[in-house]
XYZ file of C-alpha atoms in Angstrom:
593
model
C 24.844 211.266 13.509
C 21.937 211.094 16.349
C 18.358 210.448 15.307
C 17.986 213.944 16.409
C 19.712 215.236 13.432
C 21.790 217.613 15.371
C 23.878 218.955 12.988
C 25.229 222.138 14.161
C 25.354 220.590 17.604
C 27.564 218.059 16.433
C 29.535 220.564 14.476
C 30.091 222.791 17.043
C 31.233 219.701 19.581
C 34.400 219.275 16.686
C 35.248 222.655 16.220
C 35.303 223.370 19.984
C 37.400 219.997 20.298
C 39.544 221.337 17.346
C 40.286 224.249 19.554
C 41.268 222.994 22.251
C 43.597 220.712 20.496
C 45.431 223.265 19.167
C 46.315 224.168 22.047
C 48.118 221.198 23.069
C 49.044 220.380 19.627
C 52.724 219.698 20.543
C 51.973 216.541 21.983
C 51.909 213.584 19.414
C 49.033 212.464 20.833
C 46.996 215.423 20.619
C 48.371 215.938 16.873
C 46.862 211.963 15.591
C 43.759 213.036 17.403
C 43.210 216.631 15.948
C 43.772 214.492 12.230
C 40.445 212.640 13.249
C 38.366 215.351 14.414
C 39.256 216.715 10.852
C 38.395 213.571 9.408
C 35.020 213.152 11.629
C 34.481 217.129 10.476
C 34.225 216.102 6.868
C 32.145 213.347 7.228
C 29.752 215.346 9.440
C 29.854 217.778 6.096
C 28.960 214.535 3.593
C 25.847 213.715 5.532
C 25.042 217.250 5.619
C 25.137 217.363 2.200
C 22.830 214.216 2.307
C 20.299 216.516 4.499
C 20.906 219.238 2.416
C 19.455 216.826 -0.727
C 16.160 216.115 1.040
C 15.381 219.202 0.998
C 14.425 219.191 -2.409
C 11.729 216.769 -2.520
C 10.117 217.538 0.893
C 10.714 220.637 2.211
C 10.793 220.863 6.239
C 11.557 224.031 8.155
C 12.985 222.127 11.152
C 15.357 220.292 9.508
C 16.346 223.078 6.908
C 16.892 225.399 9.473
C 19.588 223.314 11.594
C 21.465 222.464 8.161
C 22.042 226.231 7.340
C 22.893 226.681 10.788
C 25.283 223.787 10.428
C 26.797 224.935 6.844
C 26.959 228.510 8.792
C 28.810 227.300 11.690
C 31.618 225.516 8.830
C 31.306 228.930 7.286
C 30.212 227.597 4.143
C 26.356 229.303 3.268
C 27.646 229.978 -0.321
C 29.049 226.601 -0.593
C 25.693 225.354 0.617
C 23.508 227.332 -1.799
C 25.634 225.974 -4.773
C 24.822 222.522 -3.577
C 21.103 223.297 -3.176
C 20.443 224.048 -6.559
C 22.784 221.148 -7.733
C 20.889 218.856 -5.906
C 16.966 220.464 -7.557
C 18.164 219.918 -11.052
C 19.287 216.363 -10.164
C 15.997 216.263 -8.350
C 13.870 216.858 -11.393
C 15.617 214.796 -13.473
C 15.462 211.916 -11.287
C 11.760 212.294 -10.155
C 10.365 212.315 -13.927
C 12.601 209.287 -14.510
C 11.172 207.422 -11.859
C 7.180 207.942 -12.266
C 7.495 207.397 -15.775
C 9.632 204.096 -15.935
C 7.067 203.061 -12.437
C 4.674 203.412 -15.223
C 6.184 202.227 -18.034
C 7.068 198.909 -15.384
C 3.873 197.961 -14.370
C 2.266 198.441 -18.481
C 5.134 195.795 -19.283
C 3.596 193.772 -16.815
C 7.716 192.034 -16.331
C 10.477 192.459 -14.341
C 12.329 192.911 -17.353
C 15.323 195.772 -16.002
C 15.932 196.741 -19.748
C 13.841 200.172 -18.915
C 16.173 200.992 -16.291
C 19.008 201.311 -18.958
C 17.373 203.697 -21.268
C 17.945 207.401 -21.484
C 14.810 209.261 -20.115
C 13.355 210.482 -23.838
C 13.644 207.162 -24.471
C 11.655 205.450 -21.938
C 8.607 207.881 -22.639
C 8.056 206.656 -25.688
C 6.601 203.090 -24.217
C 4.228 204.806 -22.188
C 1.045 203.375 -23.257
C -2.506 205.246 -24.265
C -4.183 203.994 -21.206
C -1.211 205.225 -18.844
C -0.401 208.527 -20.426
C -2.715 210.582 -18.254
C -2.407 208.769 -15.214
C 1.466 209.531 -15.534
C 1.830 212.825 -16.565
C -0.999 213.564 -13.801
C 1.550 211.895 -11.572
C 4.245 213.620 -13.638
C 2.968 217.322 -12.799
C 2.408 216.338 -9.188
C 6.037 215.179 -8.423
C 7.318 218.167 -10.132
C 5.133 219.993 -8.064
C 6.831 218.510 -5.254
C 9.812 219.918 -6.307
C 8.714 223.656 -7.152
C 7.055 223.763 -4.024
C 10.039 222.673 -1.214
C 12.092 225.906 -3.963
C 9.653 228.063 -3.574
C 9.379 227.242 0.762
C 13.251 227.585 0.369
C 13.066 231.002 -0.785
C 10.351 231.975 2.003
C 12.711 230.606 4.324
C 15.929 232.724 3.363
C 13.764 235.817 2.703
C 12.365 235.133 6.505
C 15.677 234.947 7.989
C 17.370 237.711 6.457
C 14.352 240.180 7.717
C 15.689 238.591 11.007
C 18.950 239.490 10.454
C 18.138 242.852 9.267
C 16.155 243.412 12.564
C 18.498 242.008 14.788
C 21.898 244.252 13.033
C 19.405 247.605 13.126
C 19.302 246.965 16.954
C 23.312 246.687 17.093
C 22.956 243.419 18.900
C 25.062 241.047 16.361
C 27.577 244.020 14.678
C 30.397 241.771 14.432
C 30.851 240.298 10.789
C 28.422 242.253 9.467
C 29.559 243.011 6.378
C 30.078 239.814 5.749
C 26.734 238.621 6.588
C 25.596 240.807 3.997
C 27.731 239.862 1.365
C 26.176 236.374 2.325
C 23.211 237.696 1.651
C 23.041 239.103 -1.167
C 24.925 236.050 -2.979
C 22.451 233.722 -1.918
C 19.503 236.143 -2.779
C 20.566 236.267 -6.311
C 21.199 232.476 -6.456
C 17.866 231.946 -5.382
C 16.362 234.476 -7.914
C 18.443 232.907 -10.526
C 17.598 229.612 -9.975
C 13.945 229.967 -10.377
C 13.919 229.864 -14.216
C 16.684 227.758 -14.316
C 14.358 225.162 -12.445
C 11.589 226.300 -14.171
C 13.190 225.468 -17.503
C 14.369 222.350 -16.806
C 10.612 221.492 -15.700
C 9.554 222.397 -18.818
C 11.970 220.833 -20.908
C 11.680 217.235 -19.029
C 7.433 217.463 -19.761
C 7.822 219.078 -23.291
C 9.793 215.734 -23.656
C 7.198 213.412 -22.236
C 4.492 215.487 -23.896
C 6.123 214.440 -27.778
C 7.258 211.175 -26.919
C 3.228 209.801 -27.613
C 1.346 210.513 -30.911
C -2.046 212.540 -29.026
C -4.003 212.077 -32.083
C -5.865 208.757 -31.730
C -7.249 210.093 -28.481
C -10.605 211.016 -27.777
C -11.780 214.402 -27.328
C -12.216 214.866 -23.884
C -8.963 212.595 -22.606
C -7.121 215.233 -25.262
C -9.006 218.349 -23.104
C -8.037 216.900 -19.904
C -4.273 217.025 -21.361
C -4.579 220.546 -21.971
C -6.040 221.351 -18.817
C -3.235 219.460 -17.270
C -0.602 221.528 -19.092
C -2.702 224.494 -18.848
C -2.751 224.214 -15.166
C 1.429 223.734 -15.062
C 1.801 227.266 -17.094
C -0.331 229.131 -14.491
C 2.047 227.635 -12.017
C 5.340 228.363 -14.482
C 3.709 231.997 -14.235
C 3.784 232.120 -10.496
C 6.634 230.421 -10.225
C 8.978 233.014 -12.143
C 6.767 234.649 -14.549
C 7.285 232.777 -17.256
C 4.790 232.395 -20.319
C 6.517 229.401 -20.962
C 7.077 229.069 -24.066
C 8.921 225.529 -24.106
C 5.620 224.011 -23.284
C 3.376 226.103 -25.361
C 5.122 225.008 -28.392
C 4.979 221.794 -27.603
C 1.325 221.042 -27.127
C 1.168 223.506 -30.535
C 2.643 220.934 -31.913
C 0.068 218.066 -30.423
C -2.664 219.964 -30.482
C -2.232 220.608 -34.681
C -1.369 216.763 -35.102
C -4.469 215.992 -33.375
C -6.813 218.336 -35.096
C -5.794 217.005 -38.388
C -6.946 213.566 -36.904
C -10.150 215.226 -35.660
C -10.575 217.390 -39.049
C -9.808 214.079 -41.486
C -12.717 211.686 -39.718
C -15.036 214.761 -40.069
C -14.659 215.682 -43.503
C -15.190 211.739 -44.374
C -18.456 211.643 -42.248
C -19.318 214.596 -43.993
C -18.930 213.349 -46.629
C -20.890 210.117 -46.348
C -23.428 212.256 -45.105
C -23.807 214.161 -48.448
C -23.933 211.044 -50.165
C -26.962 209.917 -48.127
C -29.148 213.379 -47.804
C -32.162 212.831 -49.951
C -32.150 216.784 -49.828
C -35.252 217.355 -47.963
C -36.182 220.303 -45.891
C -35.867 220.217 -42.436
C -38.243 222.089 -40.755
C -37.334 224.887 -37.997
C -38.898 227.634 -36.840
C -38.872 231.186 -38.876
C -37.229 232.985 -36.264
C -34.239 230.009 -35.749
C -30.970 231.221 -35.269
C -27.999 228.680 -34.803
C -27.207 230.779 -30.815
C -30.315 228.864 -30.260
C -28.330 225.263 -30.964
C -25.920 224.160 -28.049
C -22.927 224.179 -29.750
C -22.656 227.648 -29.755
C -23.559 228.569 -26.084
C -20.302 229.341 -25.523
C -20.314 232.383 -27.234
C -22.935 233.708 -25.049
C -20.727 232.602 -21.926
C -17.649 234.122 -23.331
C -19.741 237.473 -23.474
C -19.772 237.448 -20.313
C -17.372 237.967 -17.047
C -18.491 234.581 -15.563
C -17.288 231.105 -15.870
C -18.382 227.260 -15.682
C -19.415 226.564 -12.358
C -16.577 224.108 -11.434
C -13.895 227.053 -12.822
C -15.198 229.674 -10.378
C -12.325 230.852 -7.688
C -13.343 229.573 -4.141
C -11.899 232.904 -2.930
C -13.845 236.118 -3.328
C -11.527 238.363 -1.844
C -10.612 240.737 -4.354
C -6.518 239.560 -3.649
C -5.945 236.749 -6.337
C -4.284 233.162 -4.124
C -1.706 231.881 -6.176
C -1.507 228.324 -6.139
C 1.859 228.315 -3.710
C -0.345 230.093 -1.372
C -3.433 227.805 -1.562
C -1.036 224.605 -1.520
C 1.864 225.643 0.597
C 0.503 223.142 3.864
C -0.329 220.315 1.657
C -2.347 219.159 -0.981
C -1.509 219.290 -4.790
C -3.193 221.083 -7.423
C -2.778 218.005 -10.043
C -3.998 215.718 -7.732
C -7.061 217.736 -7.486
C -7.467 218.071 -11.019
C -6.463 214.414 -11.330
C -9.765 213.051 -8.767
C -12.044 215.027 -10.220
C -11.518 214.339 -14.481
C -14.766 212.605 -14.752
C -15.984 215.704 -13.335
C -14.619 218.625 -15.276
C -15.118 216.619 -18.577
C -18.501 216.572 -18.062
C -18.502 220.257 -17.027
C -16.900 221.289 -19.990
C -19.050 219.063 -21.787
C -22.414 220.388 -20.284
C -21.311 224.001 -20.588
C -20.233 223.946 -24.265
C -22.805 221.571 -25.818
C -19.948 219.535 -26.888
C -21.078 215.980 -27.679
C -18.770 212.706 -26.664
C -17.245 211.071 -29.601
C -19.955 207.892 -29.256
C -22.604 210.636 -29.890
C -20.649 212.329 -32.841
C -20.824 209.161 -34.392
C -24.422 208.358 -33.985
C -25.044 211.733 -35.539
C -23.111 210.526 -39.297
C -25.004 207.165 -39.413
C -26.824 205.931 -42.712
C -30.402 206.200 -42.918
C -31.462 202.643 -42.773
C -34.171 203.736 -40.167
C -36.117 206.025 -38.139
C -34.054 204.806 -34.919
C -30.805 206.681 -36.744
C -32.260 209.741 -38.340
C -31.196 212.980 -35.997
C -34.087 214.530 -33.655
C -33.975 217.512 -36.167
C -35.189 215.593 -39.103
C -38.011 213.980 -36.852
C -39.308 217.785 -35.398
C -41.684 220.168 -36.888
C -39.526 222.960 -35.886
C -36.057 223.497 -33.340
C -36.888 225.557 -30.346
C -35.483 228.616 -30.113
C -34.812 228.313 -26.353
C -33.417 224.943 -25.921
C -32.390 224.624 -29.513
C -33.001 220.690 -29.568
C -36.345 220.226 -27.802
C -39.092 218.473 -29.786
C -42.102 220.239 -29.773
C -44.027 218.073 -32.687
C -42.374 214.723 -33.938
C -43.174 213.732 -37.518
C -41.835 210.515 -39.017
C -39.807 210.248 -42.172
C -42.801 208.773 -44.083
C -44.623 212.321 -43.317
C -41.929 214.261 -44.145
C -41.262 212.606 -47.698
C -44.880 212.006 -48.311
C -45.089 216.036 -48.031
C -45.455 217.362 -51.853
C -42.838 218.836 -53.189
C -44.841 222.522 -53.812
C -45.042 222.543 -50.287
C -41.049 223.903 -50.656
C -41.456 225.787 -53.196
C -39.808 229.380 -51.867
C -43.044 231.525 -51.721
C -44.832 229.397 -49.184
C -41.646 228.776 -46.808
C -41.165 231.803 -44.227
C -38.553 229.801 -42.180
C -34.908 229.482 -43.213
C -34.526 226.694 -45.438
C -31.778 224.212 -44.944
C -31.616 219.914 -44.732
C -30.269 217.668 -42.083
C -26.932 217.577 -43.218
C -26.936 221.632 -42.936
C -27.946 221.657 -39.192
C -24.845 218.908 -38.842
C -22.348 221.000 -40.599
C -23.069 224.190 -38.328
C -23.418 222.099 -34.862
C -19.807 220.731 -36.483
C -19.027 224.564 -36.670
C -19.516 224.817 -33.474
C -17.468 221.993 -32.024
C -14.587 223.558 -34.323
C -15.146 227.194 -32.545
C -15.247 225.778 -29.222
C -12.345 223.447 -29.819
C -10.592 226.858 -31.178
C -11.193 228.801 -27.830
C -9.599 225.974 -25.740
C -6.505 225.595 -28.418
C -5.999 229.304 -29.264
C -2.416 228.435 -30.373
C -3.793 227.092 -33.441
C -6.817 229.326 -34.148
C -5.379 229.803 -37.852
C -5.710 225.639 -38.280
C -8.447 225.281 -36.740
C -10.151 228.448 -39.087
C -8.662 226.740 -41.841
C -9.800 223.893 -41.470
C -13.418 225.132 -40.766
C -13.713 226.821 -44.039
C -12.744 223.346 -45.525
C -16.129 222.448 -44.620
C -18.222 225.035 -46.081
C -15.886 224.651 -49.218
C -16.979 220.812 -49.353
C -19.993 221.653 -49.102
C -20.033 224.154 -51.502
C -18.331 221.758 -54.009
C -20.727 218.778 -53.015
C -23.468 221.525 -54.146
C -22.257 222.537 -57.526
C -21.330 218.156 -58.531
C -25.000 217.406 -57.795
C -26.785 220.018 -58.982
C -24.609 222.814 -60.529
C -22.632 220.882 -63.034
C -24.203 220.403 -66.235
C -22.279 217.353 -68.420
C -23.478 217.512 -71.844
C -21.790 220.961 -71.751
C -18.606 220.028 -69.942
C -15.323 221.138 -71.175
C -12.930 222.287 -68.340
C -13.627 219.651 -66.022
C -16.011 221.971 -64.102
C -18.949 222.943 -66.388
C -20.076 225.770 -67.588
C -20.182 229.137 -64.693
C -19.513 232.200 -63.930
C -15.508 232.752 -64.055
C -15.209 233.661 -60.220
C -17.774 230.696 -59.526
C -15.022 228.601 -61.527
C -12.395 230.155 -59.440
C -13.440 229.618 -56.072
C -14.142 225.703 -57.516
C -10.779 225.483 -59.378
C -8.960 226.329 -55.839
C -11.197 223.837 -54.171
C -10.734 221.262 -56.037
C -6.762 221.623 -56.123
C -6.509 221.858 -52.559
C -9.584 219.907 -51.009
C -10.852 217.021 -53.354
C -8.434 213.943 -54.074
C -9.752 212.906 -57.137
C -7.768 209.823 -57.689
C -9.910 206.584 -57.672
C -6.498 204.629 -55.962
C -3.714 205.301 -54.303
C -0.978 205.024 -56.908
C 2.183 202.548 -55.660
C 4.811 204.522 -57.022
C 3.718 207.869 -55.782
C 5.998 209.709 -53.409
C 6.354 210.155 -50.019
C 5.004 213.995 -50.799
C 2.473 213.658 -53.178
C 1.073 210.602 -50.563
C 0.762 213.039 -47.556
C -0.447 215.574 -49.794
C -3.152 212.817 -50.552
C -4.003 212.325 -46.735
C -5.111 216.079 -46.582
C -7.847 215.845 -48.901
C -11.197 213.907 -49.278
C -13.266 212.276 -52.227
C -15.868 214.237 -54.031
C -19.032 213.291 -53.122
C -21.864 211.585 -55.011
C -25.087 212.552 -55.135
C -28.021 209.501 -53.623
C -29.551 207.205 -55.797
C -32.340 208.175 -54.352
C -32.311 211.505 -55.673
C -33.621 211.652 -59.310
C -32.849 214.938 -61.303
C -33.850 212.984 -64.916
C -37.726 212.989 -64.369
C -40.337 215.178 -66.039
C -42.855 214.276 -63.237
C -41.004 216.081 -60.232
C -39.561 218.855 -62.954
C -35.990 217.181 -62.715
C -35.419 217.265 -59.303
C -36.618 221.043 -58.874
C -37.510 220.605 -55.502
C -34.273 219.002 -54.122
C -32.116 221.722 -56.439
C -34.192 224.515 -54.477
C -33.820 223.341 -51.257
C -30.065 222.529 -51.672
C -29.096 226.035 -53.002
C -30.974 227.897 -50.537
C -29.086 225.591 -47.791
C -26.426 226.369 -49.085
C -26.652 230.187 -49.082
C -28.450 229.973 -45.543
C -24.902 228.255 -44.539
C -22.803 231.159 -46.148
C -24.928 233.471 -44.031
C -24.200 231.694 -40.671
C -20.948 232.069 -41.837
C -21.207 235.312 -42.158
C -22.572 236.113 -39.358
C -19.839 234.230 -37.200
C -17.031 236.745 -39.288
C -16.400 239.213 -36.470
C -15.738 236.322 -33.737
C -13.656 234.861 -36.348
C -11.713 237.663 -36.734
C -11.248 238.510 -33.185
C -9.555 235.087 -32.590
C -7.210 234.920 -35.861
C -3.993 236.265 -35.323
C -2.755 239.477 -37.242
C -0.681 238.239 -39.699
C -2.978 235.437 -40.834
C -5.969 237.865 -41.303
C -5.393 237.443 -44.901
C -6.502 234.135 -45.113
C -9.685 234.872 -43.685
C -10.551 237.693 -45.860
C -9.467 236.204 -48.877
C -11.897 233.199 -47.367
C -14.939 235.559 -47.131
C -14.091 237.106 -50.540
C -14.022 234.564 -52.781
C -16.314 231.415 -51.105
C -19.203 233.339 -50.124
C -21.191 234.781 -52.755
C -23.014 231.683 -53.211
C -25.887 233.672 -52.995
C -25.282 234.665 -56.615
C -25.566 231.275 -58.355
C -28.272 230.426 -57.264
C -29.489 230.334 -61.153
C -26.197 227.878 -61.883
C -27.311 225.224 -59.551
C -31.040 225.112 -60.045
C -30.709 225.236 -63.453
C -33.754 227.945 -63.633
């Protein structure tokens, strides 16, 4: 073939030869050399299939072009069209086997051609941590690749038959007509066909790369970035052929609860150390704080209204949405994009939300050895209700424990009364509702699990304060029976009350086990046995009230609650409200008055 890649030229040079040796076909001569024409013919039709392949990966209108015209000169378009889509599935399936084992290669840091041998599901499971973004980054953009030379194919065809049609309407071409249109229409509703066929086996080859590595031990933003990833590769499933995908939905449903578990395990046990090291002090804020003033929950003033984060803003503002085919057709990709500018976005998101990185988180659940770890809240006369975290009047923690303990007595405190480990339990409500609006196909978990913290709380409560022991009988003390009842159903489903994991226990009741948390213990350096500070009356009264200022933040977030948790889960949530928030009842039960 010449570097030209002049297929139908060379095409038509062997069928005109083929002609004309028909029609001397009775010598022997002419009859051996018609045999190699048809042999030349069929190669020319194997490296046309060859061109026809290369399509797939890099679509060129130049090239495409003189291969139709060459498979239309053999008289073979719906031969062709078969081929084409042939050659896209074994075009996705190769591509994602070749940036994932590249990656999988270089992590093994050998030569070692074991890789090579395995099936594709397989290989992704030896994708390391530190590689898993850069590949399916790399992952999304190949496949990209592919969608985009389909969807350039299908601007090509739907091009050239408006040609046609114009070109038959003027009665210049009205030989084979009918046939042409039977062409047509075949390869119209190949084309149509084939874009969910492609489409699904996109999905299918990412939902497999997406399960083959446990997302859980990640950090919070590298998980984000994931879902913007995937999120990104549904809007282009939509364009592509309207699909809601469904493959891929479920699949990073099924990451996304796996890894809130994770998320929701580490912060019930810092809450829980936490408990065990809140002296039950007040912490002072402002009588007219509200928790929209704290940044964790600035996204619910955003998501009241029509605008965005700066960096999510369309660069259009015509009011004619660009799909990403259109904004990407002449180059570029919009996972490589996304890809340069992580750092960036994370830190968007970050900065928009109030979401804090997971070094920070941890700072925040630290033991109170000194004044360097003790949260700006404790240190502040007051939060500011504009910024929500800026100190207006620092106090240290010797002022704030030498303060006496009438100064909390309820009749002298206008502002809401809660401690420390309050203000860290709604900013952890927060992370949970924002973390809910960016995984809405487990709002029901994530709701779930955020009632788990006010029902740990709740139970930390009533063991320190509530429970009386010289009266105790049903493992509970003495209460009001639907107190008892909202405890009882903690207790069985939150609190693992077994000092050590027992050897012989099964599989079950050992998972079972992994879903729940210690009960807490009250600090030593709360003392509820001595006359002088009336048994602890001052840490009793500021606990209880926290605790019913917590049910009323609660309350307050019910409607957006609602609005997120899907229909036939709605049960939960109102059984939620109904039973774990009247708190505001007993107080008498856990001060003891």
């Amino acid at each position: 073939m010449t570097p030209e890649e002049d297929y139908p030229g060379a095409i038509q040079l062997c069928l005109e030869c083929q002609k004309a040796a028909s029609t001397f076909k009775h010598y022997s001569c002419i009859s051996e050399l018609n045999s190699k024409l048809q042999d030349t013919l069929e190669q020319i039709e194997e490296q046309l299939d060859v061109a026809l392949s290369k399509i797939c990966k890099n679509f060129d209108i130049n090239h495409y072009t003189k291969v139709q015209q060459a498979y239309r000169l053999l008289g073979k378009t719906q031969t062709a069209m078969d081929q084409l889509h042939m050659h896209f599935t074994q075009a996705i399936h190769n591509t994602v086997f070749q940036v994932v084992l590249g990656y999988v290669e270089l992590c093994a840091g050998n030569t070692d051609t074991k890789f090579q041998k395995l099936q594709y599901k397989d290989l992704c499971t030896h994708v390391t941590p530190d590689s898993y973004i850069p590949c399916l980054a790399d992952l999304c953009k190949a496949l990209w690749e592919v969608m985009l030379s389909y969807y350039r194919t299908m601007e090509w065809h739907e091009k050239h038959d408006n040609e046609v049609t114009a070109s038959v309407s003027e009665g210049s071409n009205m030989i084979g007509t009918e046939e042409t249109n039977f062409d047509r229409g075949y390869i119209k509703k190949k084309l149509e066909h084939g874009l969910t066929r492609i489409w699904q086996d996109v999905q299918l080859k990412v939902k497999t790369y997406l399960l083959g590595t446990d997302l859980s031990i990640f950090k919070y933003d590298d998980f984000i970035f994931v879902l913007d990833i995937i999120s990104r590769l549904m809007q282009v499933g939509e364009e592509f052929c309207g699909s809601k995908s469904e493959v891929l939905q479920e699949s990073i449903r099924k990451q996304s609860v796996n890894y809130f578990k994770n998320y929701h395990r580490t912060r019930l046990d810092e809450l829980r150390m936490f408990l065990e090291n809140e002296t039950w002090e007040l912490c002072p804020v402002k009588s007219n704080f509200s928790i929209l003033q704290l940044h964790e929950f600035k996204f619910m003033e955003q998501s009241r209204s029509p605008s965005v984060s700066p960096s999510k803003q369309p660069v259009s503002t015509s009011s004619k949405t660009v799909t990403l085919f259109e904004q990407y057709c002449s180059g570029g990709n919009p996972f490589e994009i996304q890809a340069n500018h992580k750092d960036e976005e994370t830190e968007d998101v970050l900065a928009s939300n109030g979401y804090e990185s997971d070094e920070q988180e941890k700072s925040a659940y630290q033991e109170y050895d000194s004044d360097s770890d003790v949260p700006e809240e404790l240190k502040r006369d007051y939060v500011d209700e504009q910024t929500g975290d800026v100190p207006v009047k620092s106090v240290s923690r010797e002022t704030l424990k030498s303060r006496k303990k009438s100064d909390y007595s309820l009749n002298k405190v206008n502002a809401p009364i809660l401690t420390n480990t309050t203000l860290n339990v709604i900013r952890l409500v927060g992370k949970y509702m924002q973390m809910m609006n960016i995984l809405k196909p487990i709002a029901f978990d994530v709701i779930h699990f955020m009632s788990q913290l006010f029902d740990y709380y709740l139970y930390a409560i009533y063991t320190f304060f509530g429970r009386n022991d010289s009266l105790e009988s049903t493992g509970l003390g003495l209460s009001s029976s639907r107190l008892r009842t909202t405890l009882n159903r903690i207790q069985e489903s939150l609190i693992d009350l077994e000092v050590s994991a027992d050897p012989t226990a099964t599989l079950t009741a050992a998972e079972e086990r992994k879903e729940k948390v210690p009960s807490p213990h009250l600090s030593h350096l709360v003392v509820l046995t001595s006359g002088d500070t009336l048994y602890g009356l001052a840490e009793r009264v500021v606990a209880t009230e926290s605790l019913v200022f917590l049910a009323e933040q609660f309350e307050f977030l019910q409607p957006h609650l609602d609005a997120v948790m899907p229909a036939v889960k709605k049960p939960f949530l109102q059984q939620f409200y109904s039973q774990s928030q009247p708190p505001v009842n007993y107080g008498n039960q856990f001060t003891g008055l």
